[in-house]
Amino acid sequence: MAAEKAVYQPKDAVTAAIRSTAITGLAGTLLSAVQNTLTKQNVTAWGIFTRTGGTIGVFAAMGGTYEFATLASANLREKDDSWNPSIGGFLAGSIMGLRFRTLPAVLGYGAGFAILLGAFDYTGGVLTGYDKDPNVDEYERKEALRKNRRRPIQETLEQLGEGRGIYGPGYDARRRERIKQNYGIDVPADPSLKMTTMVAKSRTETDPVQRFHNYYQHELTALREQIRRLEDTGLIGGERNDAVEHCLAGISRFSNEVRDASSYVPAYDQRIYGNGVKALVEELEKTRAGFATKPKFTFKTTKKNDSAISLSDAAEIASAQRRHIPGYRSNPPSSTESSMATTPAYLASPPNESSNITSETQVNNLDTIPESPTSARPPATEGDSLLNPHTAAIRKPSYTTPTVKSITSHNAAHIIYPSLASDATSSASITNVKNSVVDTSVPTTSGQPLAGLTIKNVRKSLLVCGSVNGAAHVTGVESSVIVVTTRQFRMHECWNCIVYLHCSSRPIIEDCHGIEFASLPEVYQTLPSLKSTPNQYSQVDDFKWIKAEHSPNWGILPPERIVPEEVWRHIVPGGPGWSLDDILKVTGVVML
């Protein structure tokens, strides 16, 4: 069934003999230990080597002799058949017969082992009987079985039609007729072309260089096709391994033929042929590497921000700043205006109104004042517009100077970092937030960018994160809007999110669905370096989508759904009259 006689590949007999000696020597050691244990005399553990050590030597010698003799015989004969195990078995059995110190024992044990091992290899090398023909290539046998079960070409043409590499008899004549009918162009069968083909064919048959060139092109194309089909070969029954071995044997044979043709092929053609063989080897290795499971990607560390401080320093700063936080008993009464000095003017409450502080909103030294009671807000009429700040009640948020940029476990809250937060720490963390608005962009516009950003377990919220000097890691976010400027953007296990992004590298998503990207709003493009840095927000890599087509897990936000600039500039900061629900509606969070 094989197209040609298989080329024998020499084997390393010495290495195999050393390995076999070590294995059989270990087996002999175990048997010697059993013999030493069963002896009736009172002996020590060293009896394994002193009393029954001959068993170890016999086993090691038999294993090494059998393996070396078998492979050496195959290399000398250049055949891989059942005679090689017979020769090795005879020599190995003779070593066992030497223990009896008689010639009949040596010959008898040698003949017995030769017959036993030769018959075992001849029957397929398995205890269940004959399994395969050693003279038939296993890959070609399976290919022949597939061909025998293929449908006739006429049935294929009736179901699929001609084209895409499927052509029936008389296709050229029908093609000429179809071109003439549709375009009025007559494509005659040129007899001069046939004459040119015949001349070229006769020249090829007489020129060995041209003949080898044609053979080289044919073999190169065939081997590449075999390598390409490896991805479609199944793993059941070792089919893919057989196909890989078949490709390796074909490349080895092809390389030998290219080397043999160097006696009459020009030097320039030799270099081209050698590069072609090398390209085949590289393509096969690349294909085999693609079969392995790809490891998960790792994040690249960035240089630590100069503004980072230790935990002990942060605790000392926190204790010192508590004396300036409104509401502490050790501090004299202070006005609301003094506590709002670092926030925008329209965020301050009127001087004649008092602030309400609840313990539920104090997390990680970050104190916020919740939204005013609903009774303080005047009822809205039908003519009121959502974007009209004069028809809504004044919201009174107030923030103290935080010592750690960490926001966790918030629900229905509006949190804005003051500008002094840029001196507190180097990174920010937003976790376990729901139905909230979190804005950390204020300190990044007036101070150093954040060294890193971590967002985890956020739902139905708006996150305005500002500038990040390193990587932004987003995990477990659902139905939310994220606004961020970063060097590296990594997103995992997120659903139905909108990301307004400025990223100098290609963003990466994994295990995500329904993610839409848009360019960063101009109001947050405060750093001068953003104008000279290209924004690759639309060049997203999906690690769970390896096909050439566009990933269905992400897309570009349509222009009609992009939030206007005036919303980011005047409504998102929260000024008087804008409630939390209003901000979530105009930014599209409620619609997700």
PDB file of N, CA and C in Angstrom, residues 387-460:
ATOM      1  N   LEU A 387     -32.166  66.671  31.649  1.00  0.00           N
ATOM      2  CA  LEU A 387     -30.888  67.371  31.559  1.00  0.00           C
ATOM      3  C   LEU A 387     -30.978  68.796  32.078  1.00  0.00           C
ATOM      4  N   ASN A 388     -32.046  69.187  32.760  1.00  0.00           N
ATOM      5  CA  ASN A 388     -32.193  70.540  33.273  1.00  0.00           C
ATOM      6  C   ASN A 388     -31.850  70.554  34.751  1.00  0.00           C
ATOM      7  N   PRO A 389     -30.706  71.107  35.155  1.00  0.00           N
ATOM      8  CA  PRO A 389     -30.305  71.049  36.554  1.00  0.00           C
ATOM      9  C   PRO A 389     -31.172  71.899  37.458  1.00  0.00           C
ATOM     10  N   HIS A 390     -31.950  72.859  36.943  1.00  0.00           N
ATOM     11  CA  HIS A 390     -32.740  73.750  37.798  1.00  0.00           C
ATOM     12  C   HIS A 390     -34.001  73.085  38.318  1.00  0.00           C
ATOM     13  N   THR A 391     -34.383  71.905  37.728  1.00  0.00           N
ATOM     14  CA  THR A 391     -35.600  71.232  38.152  1.00  0.00           C
ATOM     15  C   THR A 391     -35.339  70.155  39.172  1.00  0.00           C
ATOM     16  N   ALA A 392     -34.082  69.900  39.545  1.00  0.00           N
ATOM     17  CA  ALA A 392     -33.748  68.838  40.485  1.00  0.00           C
ATOM     18  C   ALA A 392     -33.224  69.440  41.762  1.00  0.00           C
ATOM     19  N   ALA A 393     -33.270  68.650  42.836  1.00  0.00           N
ATOM     20  CA  ALA A 393     -32.794  69.112  44.134  1.00  0.00           C
ATOM     21  C   ALA A 393     -31.273  69.132  44.159  1.00  0.00           C
ATOM     22  N   ILE A 394     -30.711  69.929  45.070  1.00  0.00           N
ATOM     23  CA  ILE A 394     -29.258  70.042  45.209  1.00  0.00           C
ATOM     24  C   ILE A 394     -28.746  68.847  45.991  1.00  0.00           C
ATOM     25  N   ARG A 395     -27.777  68.136  45.427  1.00  0.00           N
ATOM     26  CA  ARG A 395     -27.175  66.976  46.076  1.00  0.00           C
ATOM     27  C   ARG A 395     -25.966  67.428  46.871  1.00  0.00           C
ATOM     28  N   LYS A 396     -25.747  66.853  48.058  1.00  0.00           N
ATOM     29  CA  LYS A 396     -24.739  67.381  48.961  1.00  0.00           C
ATOM     30  C   LYS A 396     -23.687  66.328  49.305  1.00  0.00           C
ATOM     31  N   PRO A 397     -22.819  65.964  48.378  1.00  0.00           N
ATOM     32  CA  PRO A 397     -21.736  65.056  48.744  1.00  0.00           C
ATOM     33  C   PRO A 397     -20.591  65.819  49.394  1.00  0.00           C
ATOM     34  N   SER A 398     -19.877  65.183  50.311  1.00  0.00           N
ATOM     35  CA  SER A 398     -18.722  65.782  50.962  1.00  0.00           C
ATOM     36  C   SER A 398     -17.711  64.688  51.239  1.00  0.00           C
ATOM     37  N   TYR A 399     -16.430  64.937  50.993  1.00  0.00           N
ATOM     38  CA  TYR A 399     -15.396  63.920  51.108  1.00  0.00           C
ATOM     39  C   TYR A 399     -14.237  64.437  51.942  1.00  0.00           C
ATOM     40  N   THR A 400     -13.668  63.563  52.720  1.00  0.00           N
ATOM     41  CA  THR A 400     -12.448  63.883  53.447  1.00  0.00           C
ATOM     42  C   THR A 400     -11.248  63.435  52.631  1.00  0.00           C
ATOM     43  N   THR A 401     -10.078  63.800  53.079  1.00  0.00           N
ATOM     44  CA  THR A 401      -8.856  63.430  52.368  1.00  0.00           C
ATOM     45  C   THR A 401      -8.540  61.957  52.619  1.00  0.00           C
ATOM     46  N   PRO A 402      -8.548  61.090  51.623  1.00  0.00           N
ATOM     47  CA  PRO A 402      -8.313  59.664  51.855  1.00  0.00           C
ATOM     48  C   PRO A 402      -6.828  59.371  51.999  1.00  0.00           C
ATOM     49  N   THR A 403      -6.548  58.295  52.705  1.00  0.00           N
ATOM     50  CA  THR A 403      -5.163  57.857  52.845  1.00  0.00           C
ATOM     51  C   THR A 403      -4.862  56.624  52.015  1.00  0.00           C
ATOM     52  N   VAL A 404      -5.849  55.865  51.623  1.00  0.00           N
ATOM     53  CA  VAL A 404      -5.667  54.680  50.793  1.00  0.00           C
ATOM     54  C   VAL A 404      -6.684  54.729  49.666  1.00  0.00           C
ATOM     55  N   LYS A 405      -6.231  54.584  48.444  1.00  0.00           N
ATOM     56  CA  LYS A 405      -7.131  54.643  47.288  1.00  0.00           C
ATOM     57  C   LYS A 405      -7.786  53.287  47.091  1.00  0.00           C
ATOM     58  N   SER A 406      -8.729  52.984  47.938  1.00  0.00           N
ATOM     59  CA  SER A 406      -9.443  51.712  47.872  1.00  0.00           C
ATOM     60  C   SER A 406     -10.920  51.965  48.139  1.00  0.00           C
ATOM     61  N   ILE A 407     -11.759  51.529  47.231  1.00  0.00           N
ATOM     62  CA  ILE A 407     -13.206  51.677  47.359  1.00  0.00           C
ATOM     63  C   ILE A 407     -13.804  50.281  47.288  1.00  0.00           C
ATOM     64  N   THR A 408     -14.533  49.900  48.320  1.00  0.00           N
ATOM     65  CA  THR A 408     -15.067  48.545  48.366  1.00  0.00           C
ATOM     66  C   THR A 408     -16.408  48.533  49.080  1.00  0.00           C
ATOM     67  N   SER A 409     -17.273  47.618  48.645  1.00  0.00           N
ATOM     68  CA  SER A 409     -18.558  47.347  49.292  1.00  0.00           C
ATOM     69  C   SER A 409     -19.427  48.602  49.376  1.00  0.00           C
ATOM     70  N   HIS A 410     -19.775  49.171  48.211  1.00  0.00           N
ATOM     71  CA  HIS A 410     -20.671  50.326  48.149  1.00  0.00           C
ATOM     72  C   HIS A 410     -21.876  49.989  47.289  1.00  0.00           C
ATOM     73  N   ASN A 411     -23.020  50.527  47.662  1.00  0.00           N
ATOM     74  CA  ASN A 411     -24.252  50.349  46.908  1.00  0.00           C
ATOM     75  C   ASN A 411     -25.005  51.676  46.887  1.00  0.00           C
ATOM     76  N   ALA A 412     -25.336  52.135  45.660  1.00  0.00           N
ATOM     77  CA  ALA A 412     -26.098  53.383  45.487  1.00  0.00           C
ATOM     78  C   ALA A 412     -25.367  54.557  46.135  1.00  0.00           C
ATOM     79  N   ALA A 413     -24.093  54.748  45.776  1.00  0.00           N
ATOM     80  CA  ALA A 413     -23.291  55.845  46.323  1.00  0.00           C
ATOM     81  C   ALA A 413     -22.610  56.587  45.184  1.00  0.00           C
ATOM     82  N   HIS A 414     -22.335  57.889  45.424  1.00  0.00           N
ATOM     83  CA  HIS A 414     -21.596  58.719  44.481  1.00  0.00           C
ATOM     84  C   HIS A 414     -20.300  59.149  45.168  1.00  0.00           C
ATOM     85  N   ILE A 415     -19.172  58.639  44.688  1.00  0.00           N
ATOM     86  CA  ILE A 415     -17.881  58.839  45.345  1.00  0.00           C
ATOM     87  C   ILE A 415     -16.964  59.580  44.388  1.00  0.00           C
ATOM     88  N   ILE A 416     -16.363  60.677  44.845  1.00  0.00           N
ATOM     89  CA  ILE A 416     -15.414  61.467  44.053  1.00  0.00           C
ATOM     90  C   ILE A 416     -14.166  61.682  44.891  1.00  0.00           C
ATOM     91  N   TYR A 417     -13.021  61.334  44.333  1.00  0.00           N
ATOM     92  CA  TYR A 417     -11.758  61.587  45.019  1.00  0.00           C
ATOM     93  C   TYR A 417     -11.412  63.066  44.942  1.00  0.00           C
ATOM     94  N   PRO A 418     -11.014  63.677  46.048  1.00  0.00           N
ATOM     95  CA  PRO A 418     -10.504  65.058  45.984  1.00  0.00           C
ATOM     96  C   PRO A 418      -9.083  65.069  45.441  1.00  0.00           C
ATOM     97  N   SER A 419      -8.590  66.260  45.126  1.00  0.00           N
ATOM     98  CA  SER A 419      -7.277  66.389  44.494  1.00  0.00           C
ATOM     99  C   SER A 419      -6.151  65.973  45.417  1.00  0.00           C
ATOM    100  N   LEU A 420      -6.320  66.050  46.737  1.00  0.00           N
ATOM    101  CA  LEU A 420      -5.249  65.652  47.640  1.00  0.00           C
ATOM    102  C   LEU A 420      -5.011  64.164  47.632  1.00  0.00           C
ATOM    103  N   ALA A 421      -5.900  63.385  47.041  1.00  0.00           N
ATOM    104  CA  ALA A 421      -5.717  61.943  47.018  1.00  0.00           C
ATOM    105  C   ALA A 421      -4.513  61.523  46.198  1.00  0.00           C
ATOM    106  N   SER A 422      -3.978  62.394  45.347  1.00  0.00           N
ATOM    107  CA  SER A 422      -2.825  62.037  44.524  1.00  0.00           C
ATOM    108  C   SER A 422      -1.564  61.891  45.344  1.00  0.00           C
ATOM    109  N   ASP A 423      -1.551  62.425  46.553  1.00  0.00           N
ATOM    110  CA  ASP A 423      -0.361  62.324  47.396  1.00  0.00           C
ATOM    111  C   ASP A 423      -0.439  61.142  48.350  1.00  0.00           C
ATOM    112  N   ALA A 424      -1.522  60.366  48.321  1.00  0.00           N
ATOM    113  CA  ALA A 424      -1.734  59.363  49.349  1.00  0.00           C
ATOM    114  C   ALA A 424      -1.119  58.010  49.005  1.00  0.00           C
ATOM    115  N   THR A 425      -1.273  57.551  47.811  1.00  0.00           N
ATOM    116  CA  THR A 425      -0.815  56.207  47.461  1.00  0.00           C
ATOM    117  C   THR A 425      -0.533  56.154  45.973  1.00  0.00           C
ATOM    118  N   SER A 426      -0.159  54.989  45.475  1.00  0.00           N
ATOM    119  CA  SER A 426       0.264  54.880  44.086  1.00  0.00           C
ATOM    120  C   SER A 426      -0.709  54.123  43.214  1.00  0.00           C
ATOM    121  N   SER A 427      -1.652  53.402  43.790  1.00  0.00           N
ATOM    122  CA  SER A 427      -2.575  52.595  43.006  1.00  0.00           C
ATOM    123  C   SER A 427      -3.984  52.792  43.524  1.00  0.00           C
ATOM    124  N   ALA A 428      -4.957  52.301  42.746  1.00  0.00           N
ATOM    125  CA  ALA A 428      -6.362  52.402  43.130  1.00  0.00           C
ATOM    126  C   ALA A 428      -7.022  51.055  42.970  1.00  0.00           C
ATOM    127  N   SER A 429      -8.006  50.789  43.819  1.00  0.00           N
ATOM    128  CA  SER A 429      -8.736  49.530  43.790  1.00  0.00           C
ATOM    129  C   SER A 429     -10.212  49.808  43.991  1.00  0.00           C
ATOM    130  N   ILE A 430     -11.038  49.273  43.083  1.00  0.00           N
ATOM    131  CA  ILE A 430     -12.499  49.435  43.156  1.00  0.00           C
ATOM    132  C   ILE A 430     -13.094  48.039  43.128  1.00  0.00           C
ATOM    133  N   THR A 431     -13.709  47.613  44.239  1.00  0.00           N
ATOM    134  CA  THR A 431     -14.236  46.255  44.349  1.00  0.00           C
ATOM    135  C   THR A 431     -15.606  46.289  45.001  1.00  0.00           C
ATOM    136  N   ASN A 432     -16.434  45.315  44.581  1.00  0.00           N
ATOM    137  CA  ASN A 432     -17.754  45.086  45.194  1.00  0.00           C
ATOM    138  C   ASN A 432     -18.591  46.367  45.231  1.00  0.00           C
ATOM    139  N   VAL A 433     -18.773  46.976  44.065  1.00  0.00           N
ATOM    140  CA  VAL A 433     -19.548  48.208  43.934  1.00  0.00           C
ATOM    141  C   VAL A 433     -20.771  47.906  43.077  1.00  0.00           C
ATOM    142  N   LYS A 434     -21.924  48.476  43.468  1.00  0.00           N
ATOM    143  CA  LYS A 434     -23.162  48.207  42.751  1.00  0.00           C
ATOM    144  C   LYS A 434     -24.014  49.466  42.719  1.00  0.00           C
ATOM    145  N   ASN A 435     -24.549  49.778  41.524  1.00  0.00           N
ATOM    146  CA  ASN A 435     -25.464  50.916  41.339  1.00  0.00           C
ATOM    147  C   ASN A 435     -24.857  52.212  41.871  1.00  0.00           C
ATOM    148  N   SER A 436     -23.617  52.483  41.527  1.00  0.00           N
ATOM    149  CA  SER A 436     -22.898  53.639  42.066  1.00  0.00           C
ATOM    150  C   SER A 436     -22.150  54.367  40.962  1.00  0.00           C
ATOM    151  N   VAL A 437     -21.651  55.561  41.311  1.00  0.00           N
ATOM    152  CA  VAL A 437     -20.780  56.359  40.449  1.00  0.00           C
ATOM    153  C   VAL A 437     -19.492  56.599  41.214  1.00  0.00           C
ATOM    154  N   VAL A 438     -18.380  56.181  40.640  1.00  0.00           N
ATOM    155  CA  VAL A 438     -17.064  56.347  41.262  1.00  0.00           C
ATOM    156  C   VAL A 438     -16.192  57.154  40.304  1.00  0.00           C
ATOM    157  N   ASP A 439     -15.665  58.285  40.786  1.00  0.00           N
ATOM    158  CA  ASP A 439     -14.849  59.183  39.966  1.00  0.00           C
ATOM    159  C   ASP A 439     -13.507  59.387  40.671  1.00  0.00           C
ATOM    160  N   THR A 440     -12.443  58.799  40.112  1.00  0.00           N
ATOM    161  CA  THR A 440     -11.086  58.984  40.645  1.00  0.00           C
ATOM    162  C   THR A 440     -10.222  59.809  39.700  1.00  0.00           C
ATOM    163  N   SER A 441     -10.853  60.539  38.790  1.00  0.00           N
ATOM    164  CA  SER A 441     -10.090  61.289  37.793  1.00  0.00           C
ATOM    165  C   SER A 441      -9.573  62.628  38.295  1.00  0.00           C
ATOM    166  N   VAL A 442     -10.149  63.155  39.393  1.00  0.00           N
ATOM    167  CA  VAL A 442      -9.751  64.491  39.871  1.00  0.00           C
ATOM    168  C   VAL A 442      -8.279  64.529  40.277  1.00  0.00           C
ATOM    169  N   PRO A 443      -7.769  63.602  41.105  1.00  0.00           N
ATOM    170  CA  PRO A 443      -6.354  63.682  41.482  1.00  0.00           C
ATOM    171  C   PRO A 443      -5.399  63.418  40.332  1.00  0.00           C
ATOM    172  N   THR A 444      -5.799  62.624  39.333  1.00  0.00           N
ATOM    173  CA  THR A 444      -4.887  62.322  38.233  1.00  0.00           C
ATOM    174  C   THR A 444      -4.723  63.486  37.277  1.00  0.00           C
ATOM    175  N   THR A 445      -5.658  64.428  37.269  1.00  0.00           N
ATOM    176  CA  THR A 445      -5.523  65.587  36.390  1.00  0.00           C
ATOM    177  C   THR A 445      -4.577  66.635  36.956  1.00  0.00           C
ATOM    178  N   SER A 446      -4.481  66.732  38.284  1.00  0.00           N
ATOM    179  CA  SER A 446      -3.631  67.743  38.904  1.00  0.00           C
ATOM    180  C   SER A 446      -2.338  67.180  39.468  1.00  0.00           C
ATOM    181  N   GLY A 447      -2.231  65.849  39.611  1.00  0.00           N
ATOM    182  CA  GLY A 447      -1.034  65.247  40.165  1.00  0.00           C
ATOM    183  C   GLY A 447      -0.507  64.131  39.286  1.00  0.00           C
ATOM    184  N   GLN A 448       0.167  63.172  39.927  1.00  0.00           N
ATOM    185  CA  GLN A 448       0.734  62.048  39.207  1.00  0.00           C
ATOM    186  C   GLN A 448      -0.363  61.070  38.802  1.00  0.00           C
ATOM    187  N   PRO A 449      -0.235  60.385  37.639  1.00  0.00           N
ATOM    188  CA  PRO A 449      -1.204  59.341  37.296  1.00  0.00           C
ATOM    189  C   PRO A 449      -1.091  58.166  38.263  1.00  0.00           C
ATOM    190  N   LEU A 450      -2.150  57.403  38.337  1.00  0.00           N
ATOM    191  CA  LEU A 450      -2.128  56.212  39.175  1.00  0.00           C
ATOM    192  C   LEU A 450      -1.111  55.220  38.626  1.00  0.00           C
ATOM    193  N   ALA A 451      -0.402  54.538  39.543  1.00  0.00           N
ATOM    194  CA  ALA A 451       0.559  53.528  39.097  1.00  0.00           C
ATOM    195  C   ALA A 451      -0.144  52.283  38.586  1.00  0.00           C
ATOM    196  N   GLY A 452      -1.281  51.955  39.121  1.00  0.00           N
ATOM    197  CA  GLY A 452      -2.031  50.783  38.684  1.00  0.00           C
ATOM    198  C   GLY A 452      -3.487  50.918  39.080  1.00  0.00           C
ATOM    199  N   LEU A 453      -4.336  50.101  38.469  1.00  0.00           N
ATOM    200  CA  LEU A 453      -5.779  50.148  38.734  1.00  0.00           C
ATOM    201  C   LEU A 453      -6.319  48.723  38.718  1.00  0.00           C
ATOM    202  N   THR A 454      -7.107  48.379  39.739  1.00  0.00           N
ATOM    203  CA  THR A 454      -7.750  47.074  39.835  1.00  0.00           C
ATOM    204  C   THR A 454      -9.246  47.284  40.040  1.00  0.00           C
ATOM    205  N   ILE A 455     -10.045  46.702  39.159  1.00  0.00           N
ATOM    206  CA  ILE A 455     -11.507  46.782  39.244  1.00  0.00           C
ATOM    207  C   ILE A 455     -12.033  45.358  39.279  1.00  0.00           C
ATOM    208  N   LYS A 456     -12.875  45.049  40.290  1.00  0.00           N
ATOM    209  CA  LYS A 456     -13.367  43.679  40.440  1.00  0.00           C
ATOM    210  C   LYS A 456     -14.755  43.696  41.048  1.00  0.00           C
ATOM    211  N   ASN A 457     -15.619  42.855  40.479  1.00  0.00           N
ATOM    212  CA  ASN A 457     -16.973  42.637  41.002  1.00  0.00           C
ATOM    213  C   ASN A 457     -17.754  43.957  41.086  1.00  0.00           C
ATOM    214  N   VAL A 458     -17.997  44.534  39.920  1.00  0.00           N
ATOM    215  CA  VAL A 458     -18.759  45.784  39.823  1.00  0.00           C
ATOM    216  C   VAL A 458     -19.969  45.526  38.939  1.00  0.00           C
ATOM    217  N   ARG A 459     -21.110  46.086  39.327  1.00  0.00           N
ATOM    218  CA  ARG A 459     -22.353  45.849  38.583  1.00  0.00           C
ATOM    219  C   ARG A 459     -23.172  47.132  38.538  1.00  0.00           C
ATOM    220  N   LYS A 460     -23.683  47.456  37.338  1.00  0.00           N
ATOM    221  CA  LYS A 460     -24.577  48.589  37.125  1.00  0.00           C
ATOM    222  C   LYS A 460     -23.997  49.883  37.706  1.00  0.00           C
TER     223      LYS A 460
END
